[in-house]
Amino acid sequence: MLQKLYNPVLMKELKLRFRFFKSITGMLTYLAALLIFMAGFFLIVTNFNGSGYLRPSESFYMFLMLSIIQMALILFITPGLTAGSISSEREKQTLNMLLMTTQSSWQIVFGKLTSCIAFLGFLLIAALPIYSVVFLFGGVSPMQLLTIFFFYFVTMITVGSIGIFLSTITKRTITAMITTYGAMVFLAGFTAFFFFVTLIINETTGFLGAGGAASPTSPIAYFWASINPGALVLTTLSSDLSIGLTEMTGIDLPIWIPYLIFYVALTALMLFLSVKKLRVNMKRG
């Protein structure tokens, strides 16, 4: 039983991932970026005199800012870790040897993805002391922290699965990386753009409801907002922004529900296609 659960690809990737000096350098850079933003926010609030304190409302805004920045860093770092997982093996001409082992396609894909997610999870855990600063001033509950970290992991797994899939179907790492970053630009930027465009179109066309009055209901705008990671962070942490989104779209449903459904379904689809495409040119015995 234990032999079936053992994954040599995962063990090899974990050792290589955590032993590289550039991994330690990346972690330090990641933490330094969070510290710089937090220190800058503190200096702005205290009028650059280095003294004073944060009110609970200001502490909440600092937590909100750190959450948005951390989500942006996840969307920026994850493609760089996963987009070359399979294509780099192909470029080094080691993929054929890997496919000829007794490891199944699922074990190879799962091992590559899990090693990247483990490193990203280590980054999130390393950032916990920085997040703990906000608890000194109040305004943030532990449940909010746990909730936002849960959606961090959901987003990481989805983005990682997209990178693994694009790395599987492309021959060069640079192509897979550019395509994965393009997908992240779509999820983070174009969805927000389409959200506002849809709202503007609804206002200008003046859709009429049953009573002849303009109806604010916009399922399409709600959909674009529900798959945007930034909108998820803002509406999950701020009830005022969640109410504002409900007023703009006319749909009273927390966006974390369709967000979770969409990202879990997308993850399952990407992993399924990655497993199917990994040995697409090999004959089955």
Coordinates of C-alpha atoms in Angstrom, one line a residue:
M1 CA 0.0 0.0 0.0
L2 CA 2.8 2.4 0.9
Q3 CA 4.6 1.5 -2.2
K4 CA 1.7 2.6 -4.3
L5 CA 1.5 5.9 -2.5
Y6 CA 5.2 6.6 -2.9
N7 CA 5.9 9.2 -5.6
P8 CA 9.5 9.4 -6.7
V9 CA 8.8 12.4 -8.9
L10 CA 7.4 14.3 -6.0
M11 CA 10.3 13.4 -3.7
K12 CA 12.8 14.4 -6.4
E13 CA 11.1 17.7 -7.1
L14 CA 10.8 18.6 -3.4
K15 CA 14.5 18.0 -2.8
L16 CA 15.5 20.1 -5.9
R17 CA 13.0 22.8 -5.1
F18 CA 14.1 23.4 -1.5
R19 CA 17.8 22.9 -2.0
F20 CA 18.3 25.5 -4.7
F21 CA 19.9 28.8 -3.5
K22 CA 17.5 30.7 -5.8
S23 CA 14.6 29.3 -3.9
I24 CA 15.9 30.8 -0.7
T25 CA 16.6 34.1 -2.5
G26 CA 13.1 34.1 -4.0
M27 CA 11.6 33.6 -0.5
L28 CA 13.6 36.4 0.9
T29 CA 12.6 38.7 -2.0
Y30 CA 9.0 37.7 -1.5
L31 CA 9.1 38.6 2.3
A32 CA 11.0 41.8 1.6
A33 CA 8.3 42.9 -0.8
L34 CA 5.6 42.4 1.8
L35 CA 7.7 44.2 4.4
I36 CA 8.3 47.2 2.2
F37 CA 4.6 47.6 1.4
M38 CA 3.7 47.3 5.1
A39 CA 6.4 49.7 6.2
G40 CA 5.3 52.2 3.5
F41 CA 1.7 52.0 4.6
F42 CA 2.7 52.5 8.3
L43 CA 4.8 55.5 7.4
I44 CA 2.0 57.1 5.3
V45 CA -0.6 56.6 8.1
T46 CA 1.8 58.1 10.8
N47 CA 2.8 61.0 8.5
F48 CA 6.3 59.7 8.1
N49 CA 7.3 60.5 11.7
G50 CA 7.8 56.9 12.7
S51 CA 5.7 57.1 15.9
G52 CA 2.0 56.7 16.7
Y53 CA -0.3 53.8 16.3
L54 CA -2.9 52.4 13.9
R55 CA -6.6 52.5 14.6
P56 CA -8.5 49.3 14.1
S57 CA -9.9 50.6 10.8
E58 CA -6.5 51.6 9.6
S59 CA -5.1 48.2 10.6
F60 CA -7.9 46.5 8.6
Y61 CA -7.0 48.6 5.5
M62 CA -3.3 47.5 5.9
F63 CA -4.5 43.9 6.1
L64 CA -6.6 44.4 3.0
M65 CA -3.6 45.9 1.2
L66 CA -1.4 43.0 2.2
S67 CA -4.0 40.5 1.0
I68 CA -4.3 42.1 -2.4
I69 CA -0.5 42.3 -2.8
Q70 CA -0.1 38.7 -1.7
M71 CA -2.7 37.6 -4.2
A72 CA -0.9 39.5 -6.9
L73 CA 2.4 37.9 -5.9
I74 CA 0.8 34.5 -6.1
L75 CA -0.5 35.2 -9.6
F76 CA 3.0 36.4 -10.6
I77 CA 5.1 33.7 -8.9
T78 CA 3.1 30.6 -9.6
P79 CA 3.3 30.6 -13.4
G80 CA 7.1 30.9 -13.2
L81 CA 7.3 27.8 -11.0
T82 CA 4.8 25.6 -12.9
A83 CA 5.0 26.7 -16.6
G84 CA 8.3 24.9 -17.1
S85 CA 7.6 21.7 -15.2
I86 CA 7.0 19.4 -18.2
S87 CA 8.5 21.5 -21.0
S88 CA 11.8 21.8 -19.3
E89 CA 12.0 18.0 -19.2
R90 CA 11.3 18.0 -22.9
E91 CA 14.0 20.6 -23.6
K92 CA 16.6 18.7 -21.5
Q93 CA 15.5 15.5 -23.4
T94 CA 14.7 13.7 -20.2
L95 CA 11.0 13.5 -20.6
N96 CA 11.1 10.3 -22.7
M97 CA 13.2 8.6 -20.0
L98 CA 10.7 9.8 -17.3
L99 CA 7.7 8.5 -19.4
M100 CA 9.4 5.1 -19.8
T101 CA 9.5 4.6 -16.0
T102 CA 6.8 2.8 -14.0
Q103 CA 5.4 6.1 -13.0
S104 CA 1.9 6.8 -14.3
S105 CA 1.0 10.1 -16.0
W106 CA -1.0 11.1 -13.0
Q107 CA 1.9 10.6 -10.6
I108 CA 4.2 12.7 -12.8
V109 CA 1.7 15.5 -13.1
F110 CA 0.7 15.3 -9.4
G111 CA 4.4 15.3 -8.3
K112 CA 5.3 18.3 -10.4
L113 CA 2.3 20.3 -9.3
T114 CA 2.5 19.3 -5.6
S115 CA 6.2 20.3 -5.3
C116 CA 5.4 23.8 -6.7
I117 CA 2.4 24.2 -4.4
A118 CA 4.5 23.0 -1.4
F119 CA 7.0 25.7 -2.1
L120 CA 4.3 28.4 -2.5
G121 CA 2.6 27.2 0.7
F122 CA 6.0 27.5 2.5
L123 CA 6.0 31.2 1.3
L124 CA 2.6 31.8 2.7
I125 CA 3.5 30.3 6.0
A126 CA 6.7 32.3 6.1
A127 CA 4.6 35.5 5.7
L128 CA 2.4 34.7 8.7
P129 CA 4.7 36.8 11.1
I130 CA 4.1 39.8 8.8
Y131 CA 0.4 39.3 8.9
S132 CA 0.5 38.9 12.7
V133 CA 1.3 42.6 13.0
V134 CA -2.2 43.6 12.2
F135 CA -3.5 41.7 15.2
L136 CA -1.5 44.0 17.4
F137 CA -3.8 46.9 16.4
G138 CA -7.1 45.0 16.0
G139 CA -9.7 45.3 13.3
V140 CA -9.0 41.8 11.8
S141 CA -10.3 38.5 13.1
P142 CA -8.5 35.2 12.8
M143 CA -11.3 33.8 10.8
Q144 CA -10.7 36.4 8.1
L145 CA -7.1 35.4 8.0
L146 CA -7.9 31.7 7.7
T147 CA -10.5 32.4 5.0
I148 CA -8.2 34.4 2.8
F149 CA -5.4 31.9 3.1
F150 CA -7.8 29.1 2.1
F151 CA -8.6 31.0 -1.1
Y152 CA -4.9 31.6 -1.6
F153 CA -4.4 27.8 -1.8
V154 CA -7.3 27.4 -4.1
T155 CA -6.0 30.0 -6.4
M156 CA -2.5 28.6 -6.3
I157 CA -3.7 25.1 -7.2
T158 CA -5.7 26.4 -10.1
V159 CA -3.0 28.6 -11.5
G160 CA -0.5 25.8 -11.0
S161 CA -2.7 23.3 -12.9
I162 CA -3.0 25.8 -15.8
G163 CA 0.8 26.1 -15.9
I164 CA 1.2 22.3 -15.8
F165 CA -1.3 21.9 -18.7
L166 CA 0.3 24.6 -20.9
S167 CA 3.7 23.1 -20.1
T168 CA 2.5 19.8 -21.2
I169 CA 1.1 20.8 -24.6
T170 CA 3.9 23.2 -25.6
K171 CA 7.4 22.3 -26.6
R172 CA 9.3 25.3 -25.2
T173 CA 9.3 26.7 -21.6
I174 CA 9.2 30.3 -22.7
T175 CA 6.1 29.7 -24.8
A176 CA 4.4 27.9 -21.8
M177 CA 5.4 30.7 -19.5
I178 CA 4.2 33.5 -21.7
T179 CA 0.9 31.7 -22.3
T180 CA 0.4 31.1 -18.6
Y181 CA 1.1 34.7 -17.7
G182 CA -1.4 35.7 -20.4
A183 CA -4.0 33.5 -18.7
M184 CA -3.2 35.3 -15.4
V185 CA -3.6 38.7 -17.1
F186 CA -7.0 37.6 -18.3
L187 CA -8.1 36.3 -14.9
A188 CA -6.9 39.4 -13.0
G189 CA -7.2 42.2 -15.5
F190 CA -9.5 41.4 -18.4
T191 CA -12.2 40.1 -16.1
A192 CA -12.2 43.4 -14.2
F193 CA -12.3 45.3 -17.5
F194 CA -15.2 43.1 -18.8
F195 CA -17.0 43.6 -15.5
F196 CA -17.0 47.4 -15.8
V197 CA -17.8 47.3 -19.5
T198 CA -20.8 45.1 -18.9
L199 CA -22.1 47.5 -16.3
I200 CA -21.7 50.4 -18.6
I201 CA -23.5 48.6 -21.4
N202 CA -26.4 47.7 -19.1
E203 CA -26.7 51.4 -18.0
T204 CA -26.6 52.8 -21.5
T205 CA -28.9 50.3 -23.1
G206 CA -31.4 50.6 -20.1
F207 CA -32.7 47.1 -19.8
L208 CA -36.3 47.2 -18.5
G209 CA -37.6 45.1 -15.8
A210 CA -41.2 43.7 -15.3
G211 CA -42.5 47.1 -14.0
G212 CA -41.0 49.1 -16.8
A213 CA -38.1 50.4 -14.7
A214 CA -34.5 49.9 -15.4
S215 CA -33.4 46.6 -14.0
P216 CA -29.9 46.5 -12.4
T217 CA -29.6 42.8 -12.6
S218 CA -26.5 41.8 -14.6
P219 CA -25.6 38.1 -14.4
I220 CA -22.7 38.6 -16.9
A221 CA -21.1 41.3 -14.9
Y222 CA -21.5 39.2 -11.8
F223 CA -19.8 36.3 -13.5
W224 CA -16.8 38.4 -14.5
A225 CA -16.5 39.6 -10.9
S226 CA -16.9 36.2 -9.4
I227 CA -13.9 34.8 -11.2
N228 CA -11.6 37.7 -10.5
P229 CA -9.1 37.0 -7.6
G230 CA -9.0 40.7 -6.6
A231 CA -12.7 41.0 -6.4
L232 CA -12.8 37.9 -4.3
V233 CA -10.3 39.3 -1.8
L234 CA -12.1 42.7 -1.6
T235 CA -15.6 41.4 -1.2
T236 CA -14.6 38.6 1.2
L237 CA -12.9 40.9 3.6
S238 CA -15.1 44.0 3.3
S239 CA -18.8 43.7 3.8
D240 CA -19.4 47.2 2.3
L241 CA -17.8 46.2 -0.9
S242 CA -19.8 43.0 -1.0
I243 CA -23.0 45.0 -0.6
G244 CA -21.8 47.4 -3.3
L245 CA -21.3 44.5 -5.7
T246 CA -24.8 43.2 -4.9
E247 CA -26.2 46.7 -5.7
M248 CA -24.3 46.9 -9.0
T249 CA -25.2 43.4 -10.3
G250 CA -28.5 42.8 -8.6
I251 CA -27.4 39.3 -7.5
D252 CA -27.3 38.7 -3.7
L253 CA -24.9 35.7 -3.7
P254 CA -21.4 35.8 -2.1
I255 CA -18.9 35.6 -5.0
W256 CA -16.8 33.1 -3.2
I257 CA -19.4 30.4 -4.0
P258 CA -19.1 30.7 -7.8
Y259 CA -15.4 31.4 -7.5
L260 CA -14.8 28.1 -5.6
I261 CA -17.0 26.2 -8.1
F262 CA -15.3 27.7 -11.2
Y263 CA -11.7 27.3 -9.9
V264 CA -12.2 23.7 -8.7
A265 CA -13.8 22.8 -12.0
L266 CA -11.0 24.5 -13.9
T267 CA -8.4 22.7 -11.8
A268 CA -10.0 19.3 -12.5
L269 CA -10.2 20.0 -16.2
M270 CA -6.6 21.2 -16.5
L271 CA -5.3 18.2 -14.6
F272 CA -7.4 15.8 -16.6
L273 CA -6.2 17.2 -19.9
S274 CA -2.6 17.3 -18.6
V275 CA -2.7 13.6 -17.8
K276 CA -4.3 12.8 -21.2
K277 CA -1.9 14.9 -23.2
L278 CA 1.3 13.8 -21.4
R279 CA 1.5 10.5 -23.3
V280 CA -0.5 11.5 -26.3
N281 CA 2.1 10.2 -28.8
M282 CA 2.9 6.9 -27.1
K283 CA 1.2 3.7 -28.1
R284 CA -0.6 1.8 -25.3
G285 CA 0.6 -1.8 -24.8

